[in-house]
PDB file of C-alpha atoms and ligand atoms in Angstrom:
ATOM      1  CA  UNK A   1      42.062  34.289  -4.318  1.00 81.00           C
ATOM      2  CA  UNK A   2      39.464  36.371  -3.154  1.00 82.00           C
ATOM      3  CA  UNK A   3      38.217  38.002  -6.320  1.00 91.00           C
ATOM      4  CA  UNK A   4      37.919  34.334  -7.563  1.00 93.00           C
ATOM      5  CA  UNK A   5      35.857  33.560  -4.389  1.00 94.00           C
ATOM      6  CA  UNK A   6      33.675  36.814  -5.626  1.00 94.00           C
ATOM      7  CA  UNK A   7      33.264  35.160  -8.919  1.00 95.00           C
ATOM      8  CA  UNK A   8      32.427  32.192  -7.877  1.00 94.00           C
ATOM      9  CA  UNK A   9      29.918  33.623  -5.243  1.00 92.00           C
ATOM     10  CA  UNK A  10      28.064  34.532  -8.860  1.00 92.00           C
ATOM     11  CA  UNK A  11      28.842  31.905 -10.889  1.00 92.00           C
ATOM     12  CA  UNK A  12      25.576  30.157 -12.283  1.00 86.00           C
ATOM     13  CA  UNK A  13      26.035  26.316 -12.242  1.00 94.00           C
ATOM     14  CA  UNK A  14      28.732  24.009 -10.821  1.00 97.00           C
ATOM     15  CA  UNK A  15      30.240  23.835 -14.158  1.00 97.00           C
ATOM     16  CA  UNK A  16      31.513  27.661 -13.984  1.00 97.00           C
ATOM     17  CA  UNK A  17      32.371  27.029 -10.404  1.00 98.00           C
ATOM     18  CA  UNK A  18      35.005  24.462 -11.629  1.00 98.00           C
ATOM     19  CA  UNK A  19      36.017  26.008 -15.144  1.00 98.00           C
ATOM     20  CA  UNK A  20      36.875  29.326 -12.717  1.00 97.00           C
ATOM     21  CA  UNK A  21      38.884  26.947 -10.479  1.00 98.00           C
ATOM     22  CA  UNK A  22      41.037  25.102 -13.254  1.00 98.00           C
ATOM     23  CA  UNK A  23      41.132  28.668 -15.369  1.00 97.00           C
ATOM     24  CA  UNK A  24      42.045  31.237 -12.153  1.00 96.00           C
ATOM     25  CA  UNK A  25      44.673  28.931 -10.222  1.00 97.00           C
ATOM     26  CA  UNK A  26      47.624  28.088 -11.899  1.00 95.00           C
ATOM     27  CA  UNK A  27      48.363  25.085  -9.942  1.00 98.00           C
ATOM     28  CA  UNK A  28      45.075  23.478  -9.879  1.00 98.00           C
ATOM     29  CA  UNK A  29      45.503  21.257 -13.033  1.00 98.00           C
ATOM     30  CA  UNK A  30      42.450  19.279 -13.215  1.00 98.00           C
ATOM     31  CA  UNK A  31      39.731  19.958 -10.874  1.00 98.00           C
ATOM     32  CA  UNK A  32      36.011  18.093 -10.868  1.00 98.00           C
ATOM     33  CA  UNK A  33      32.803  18.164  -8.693  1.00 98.00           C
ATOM     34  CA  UNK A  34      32.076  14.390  -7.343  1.00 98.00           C
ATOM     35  CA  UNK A  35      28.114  14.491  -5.655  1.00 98.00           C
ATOM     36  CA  UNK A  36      26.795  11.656  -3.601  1.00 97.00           C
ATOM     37  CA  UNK A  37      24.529   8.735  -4.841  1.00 97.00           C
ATOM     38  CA  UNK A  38      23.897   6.193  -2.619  1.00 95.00           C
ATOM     39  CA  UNK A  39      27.411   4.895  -1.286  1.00 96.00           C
ATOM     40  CA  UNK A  40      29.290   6.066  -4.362  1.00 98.00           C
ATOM     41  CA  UNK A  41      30.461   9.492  -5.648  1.00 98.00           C
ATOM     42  CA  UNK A  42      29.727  10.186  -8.872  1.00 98.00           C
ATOM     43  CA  UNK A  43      31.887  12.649 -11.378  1.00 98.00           C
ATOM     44  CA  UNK A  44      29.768  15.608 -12.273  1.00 97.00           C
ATOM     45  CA  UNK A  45      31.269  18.805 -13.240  1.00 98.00           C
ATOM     46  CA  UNK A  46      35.038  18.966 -14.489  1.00 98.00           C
ATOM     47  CA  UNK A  47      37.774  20.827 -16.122  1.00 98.00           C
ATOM     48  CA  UNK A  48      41.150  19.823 -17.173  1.00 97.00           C
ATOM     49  CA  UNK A  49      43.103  18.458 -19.903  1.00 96.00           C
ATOM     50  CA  UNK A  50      41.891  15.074 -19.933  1.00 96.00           C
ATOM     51  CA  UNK A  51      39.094  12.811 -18.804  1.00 97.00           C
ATOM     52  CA  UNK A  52      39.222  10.546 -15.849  1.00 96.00           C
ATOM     53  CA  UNK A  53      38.022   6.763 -15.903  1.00 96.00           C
ATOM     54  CA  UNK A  54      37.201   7.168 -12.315  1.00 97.00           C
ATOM     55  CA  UNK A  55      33.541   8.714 -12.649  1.00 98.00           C
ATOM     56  CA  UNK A  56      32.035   6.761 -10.043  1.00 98.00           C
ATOM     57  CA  UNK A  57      33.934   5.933  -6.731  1.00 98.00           C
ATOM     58  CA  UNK A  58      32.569   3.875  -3.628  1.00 98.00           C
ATOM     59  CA  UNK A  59      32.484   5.949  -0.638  1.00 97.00           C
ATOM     60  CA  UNK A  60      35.402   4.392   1.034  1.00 95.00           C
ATOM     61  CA  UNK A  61      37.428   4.223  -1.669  1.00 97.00           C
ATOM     62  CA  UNK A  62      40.651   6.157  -2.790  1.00 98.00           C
ATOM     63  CA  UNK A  63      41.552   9.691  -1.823  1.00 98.00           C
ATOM     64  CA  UNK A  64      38.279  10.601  -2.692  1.00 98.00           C
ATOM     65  CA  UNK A  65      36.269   8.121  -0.937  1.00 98.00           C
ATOM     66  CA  UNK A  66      38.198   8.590   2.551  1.00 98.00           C
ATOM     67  CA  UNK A  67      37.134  12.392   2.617  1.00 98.00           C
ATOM     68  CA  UNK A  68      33.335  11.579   1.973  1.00 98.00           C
ATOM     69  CA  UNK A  69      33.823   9.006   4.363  1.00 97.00           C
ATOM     70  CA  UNK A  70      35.590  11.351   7.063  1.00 97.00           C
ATOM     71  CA  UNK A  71      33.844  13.863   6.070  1.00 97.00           C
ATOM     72  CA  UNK A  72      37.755  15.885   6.677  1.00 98.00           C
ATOM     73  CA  UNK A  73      39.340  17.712   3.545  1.00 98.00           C
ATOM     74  CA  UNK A  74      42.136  15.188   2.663  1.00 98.00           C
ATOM     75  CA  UNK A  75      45.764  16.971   1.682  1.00 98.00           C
ATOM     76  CA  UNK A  76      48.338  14.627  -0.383  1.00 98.00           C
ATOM     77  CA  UNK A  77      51.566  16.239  -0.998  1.00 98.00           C
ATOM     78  CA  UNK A  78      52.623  12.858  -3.013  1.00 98.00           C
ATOM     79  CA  UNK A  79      50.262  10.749  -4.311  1.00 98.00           C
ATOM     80  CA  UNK A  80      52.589   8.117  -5.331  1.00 97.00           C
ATOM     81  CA  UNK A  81      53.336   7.314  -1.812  1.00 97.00           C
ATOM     82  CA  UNK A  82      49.949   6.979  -0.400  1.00 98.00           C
ATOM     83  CA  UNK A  83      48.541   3.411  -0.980  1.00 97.00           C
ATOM     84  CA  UNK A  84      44.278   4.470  -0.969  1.00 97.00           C
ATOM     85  CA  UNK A  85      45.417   6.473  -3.761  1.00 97.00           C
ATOM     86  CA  UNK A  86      43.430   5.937  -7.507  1.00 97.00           C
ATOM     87  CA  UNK A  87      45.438   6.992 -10.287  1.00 95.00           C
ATOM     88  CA  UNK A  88      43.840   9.101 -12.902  1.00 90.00           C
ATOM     89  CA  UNK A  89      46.555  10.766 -14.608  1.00 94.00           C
ATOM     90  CA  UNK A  90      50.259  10.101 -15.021  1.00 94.00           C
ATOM     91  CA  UNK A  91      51.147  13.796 -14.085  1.00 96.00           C
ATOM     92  CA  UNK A  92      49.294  14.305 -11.282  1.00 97.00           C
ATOM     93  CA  UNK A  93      51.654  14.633  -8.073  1.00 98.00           C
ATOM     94  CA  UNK A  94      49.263  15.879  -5.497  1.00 98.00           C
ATOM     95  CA  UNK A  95      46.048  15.950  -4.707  1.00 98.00           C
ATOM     96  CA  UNK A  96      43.742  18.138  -2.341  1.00 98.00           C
ATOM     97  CA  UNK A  97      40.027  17.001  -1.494  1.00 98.00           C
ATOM     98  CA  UNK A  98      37.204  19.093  -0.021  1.00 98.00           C
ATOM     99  CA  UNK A  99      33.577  17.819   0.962  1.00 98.00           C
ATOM    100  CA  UNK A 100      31.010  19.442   0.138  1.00 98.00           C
ATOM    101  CA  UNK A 101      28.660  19.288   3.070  1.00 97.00           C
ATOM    102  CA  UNK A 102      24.978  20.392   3.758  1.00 95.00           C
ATOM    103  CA  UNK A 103      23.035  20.634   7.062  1.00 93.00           C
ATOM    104  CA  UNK A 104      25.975  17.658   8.569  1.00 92.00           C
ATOM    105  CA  UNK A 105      25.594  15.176   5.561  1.00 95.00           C
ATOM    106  CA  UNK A 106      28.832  15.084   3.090  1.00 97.00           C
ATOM    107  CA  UNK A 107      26.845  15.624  -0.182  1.00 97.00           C
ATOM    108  CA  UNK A 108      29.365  15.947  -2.705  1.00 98.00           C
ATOM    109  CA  UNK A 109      32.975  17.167  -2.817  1.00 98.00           C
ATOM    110  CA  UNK A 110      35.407  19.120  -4.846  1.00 98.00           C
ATOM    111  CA  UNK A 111      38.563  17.195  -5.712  1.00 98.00           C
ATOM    112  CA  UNK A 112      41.858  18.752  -7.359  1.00 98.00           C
ATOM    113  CA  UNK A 113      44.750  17.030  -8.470  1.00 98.00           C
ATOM    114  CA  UNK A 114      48.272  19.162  -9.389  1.00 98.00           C
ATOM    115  CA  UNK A 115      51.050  18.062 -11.655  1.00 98.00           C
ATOM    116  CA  UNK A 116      53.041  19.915  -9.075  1.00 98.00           C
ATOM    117  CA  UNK A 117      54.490  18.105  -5.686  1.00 98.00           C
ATOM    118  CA  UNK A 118      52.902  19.386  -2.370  1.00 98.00           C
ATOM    119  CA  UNK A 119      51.242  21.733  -4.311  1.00 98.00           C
ATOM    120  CA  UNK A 120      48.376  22.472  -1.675  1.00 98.00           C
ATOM    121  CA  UNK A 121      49.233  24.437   1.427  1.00 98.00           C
ATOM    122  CA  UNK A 122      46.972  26.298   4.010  1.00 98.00           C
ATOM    123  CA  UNK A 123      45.366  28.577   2.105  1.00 97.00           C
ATOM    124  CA  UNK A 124      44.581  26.248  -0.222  1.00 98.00           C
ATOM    125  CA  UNK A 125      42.173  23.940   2.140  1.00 98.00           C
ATOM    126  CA  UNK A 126      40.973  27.682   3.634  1.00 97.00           C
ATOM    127  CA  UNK A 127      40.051  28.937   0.131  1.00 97.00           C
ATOM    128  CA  UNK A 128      38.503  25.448  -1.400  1.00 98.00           C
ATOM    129  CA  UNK A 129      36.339  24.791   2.342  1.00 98.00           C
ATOM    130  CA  UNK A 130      34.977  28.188   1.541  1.00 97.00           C
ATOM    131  CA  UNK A 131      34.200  27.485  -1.960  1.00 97.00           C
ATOM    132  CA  UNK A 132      32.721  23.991  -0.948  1.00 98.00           C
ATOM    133  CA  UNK A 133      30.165  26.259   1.505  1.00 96.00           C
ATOM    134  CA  UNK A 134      29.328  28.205  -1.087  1.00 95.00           C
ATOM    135  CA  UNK A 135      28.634  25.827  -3.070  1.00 96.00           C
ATOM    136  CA  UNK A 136      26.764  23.703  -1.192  1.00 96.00           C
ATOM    137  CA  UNK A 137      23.308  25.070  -2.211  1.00 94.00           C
ATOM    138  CA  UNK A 138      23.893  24.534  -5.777  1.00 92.00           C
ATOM    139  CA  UNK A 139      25.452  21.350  -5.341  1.00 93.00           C
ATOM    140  CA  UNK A 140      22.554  19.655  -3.422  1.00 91.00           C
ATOM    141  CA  UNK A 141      20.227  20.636  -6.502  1.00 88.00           C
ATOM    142  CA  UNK A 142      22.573  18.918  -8.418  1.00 80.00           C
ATOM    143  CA  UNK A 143      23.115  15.619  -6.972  1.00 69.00           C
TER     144      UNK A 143
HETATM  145  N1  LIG B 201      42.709  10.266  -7.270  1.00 92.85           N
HETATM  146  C1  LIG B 201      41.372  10.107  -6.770  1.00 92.85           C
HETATM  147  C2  LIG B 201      40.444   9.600  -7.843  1.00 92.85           C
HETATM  148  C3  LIG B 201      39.830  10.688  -8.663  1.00 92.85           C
HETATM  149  S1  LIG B 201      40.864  11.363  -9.836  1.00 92.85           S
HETATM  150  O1  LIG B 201      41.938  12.120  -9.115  1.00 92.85           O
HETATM  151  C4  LIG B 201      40.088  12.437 -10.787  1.00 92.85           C
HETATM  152  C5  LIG B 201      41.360   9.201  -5.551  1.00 92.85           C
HETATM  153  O2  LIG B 201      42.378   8.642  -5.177  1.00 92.85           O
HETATM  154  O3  LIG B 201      40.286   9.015  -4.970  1.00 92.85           O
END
């Protein structure tokens, strides 16, 4: 994963950030950039095979809300069996979510969701809270 992590270091815009994610790691099967408004997230960036009716999520709310509330990466290895969790897609199995945080505010985050089981391990949350640093810059420009 570390040539990706090179890539990504040059990568122009969030939007090549994700499309890198979703095209370079087999298991990451829909991946999207939520930033901060307020106290909601709100979909930016995405890539995967279909869209998601969840673009904007109160902070609080769902996988996704609990890590911008925590402001801890949040590992599912079964989504079905974890109640805070909003469905997007029928395949999706497990989920992995990663603020994005600048100067101790959560200001976005990076959310993936697998249509494998317990598809995130170690690395995983190692590689994507690197990528989330990185991105940080970028992503408070954005939001
Ligand atoms: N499953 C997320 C919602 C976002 S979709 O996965 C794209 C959640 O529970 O917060």
């Amino acid at each position: 994963m570390n040539d990706v992590l090179v890539e990504i270091e040059r990568a122009g815009d969030l939007q090549q950030v994700v499309d890198l994610l979703h095209d370079r790691v087999g298991h990451y099967s829909w991946v999207g950039i939520y930033l901060t408004e307020g106290d909601e997230l709100v979909l930016g960036p995405w890539r995967g095979p279909q869209a998601t009716e969840h673009v904007r999520i109160p902070i609080g709310e769902g996988i996704c809300g609990a890590a911008a509330a925590s402001g801890e990466t949040e590992v599912v290895d079964d989504v079905d069996s974890d109640p805070r969790y909003l469905s997007c897609f029928v395949s999706t199995r497990s989920e992995i979510v990663v603020p994005i945080s600048l100067e101790g505010r959560v200001i976005g985050e990076i959310d993936i969701d697998s249509d494998e089981p317990a598809a995130f391990r170690e690395d995983d949350r190692v590689f994507l809270e690197r990528v989330a640093e990185l991105i940080a810059p970028q992503a408070a420009c954005a939001a």
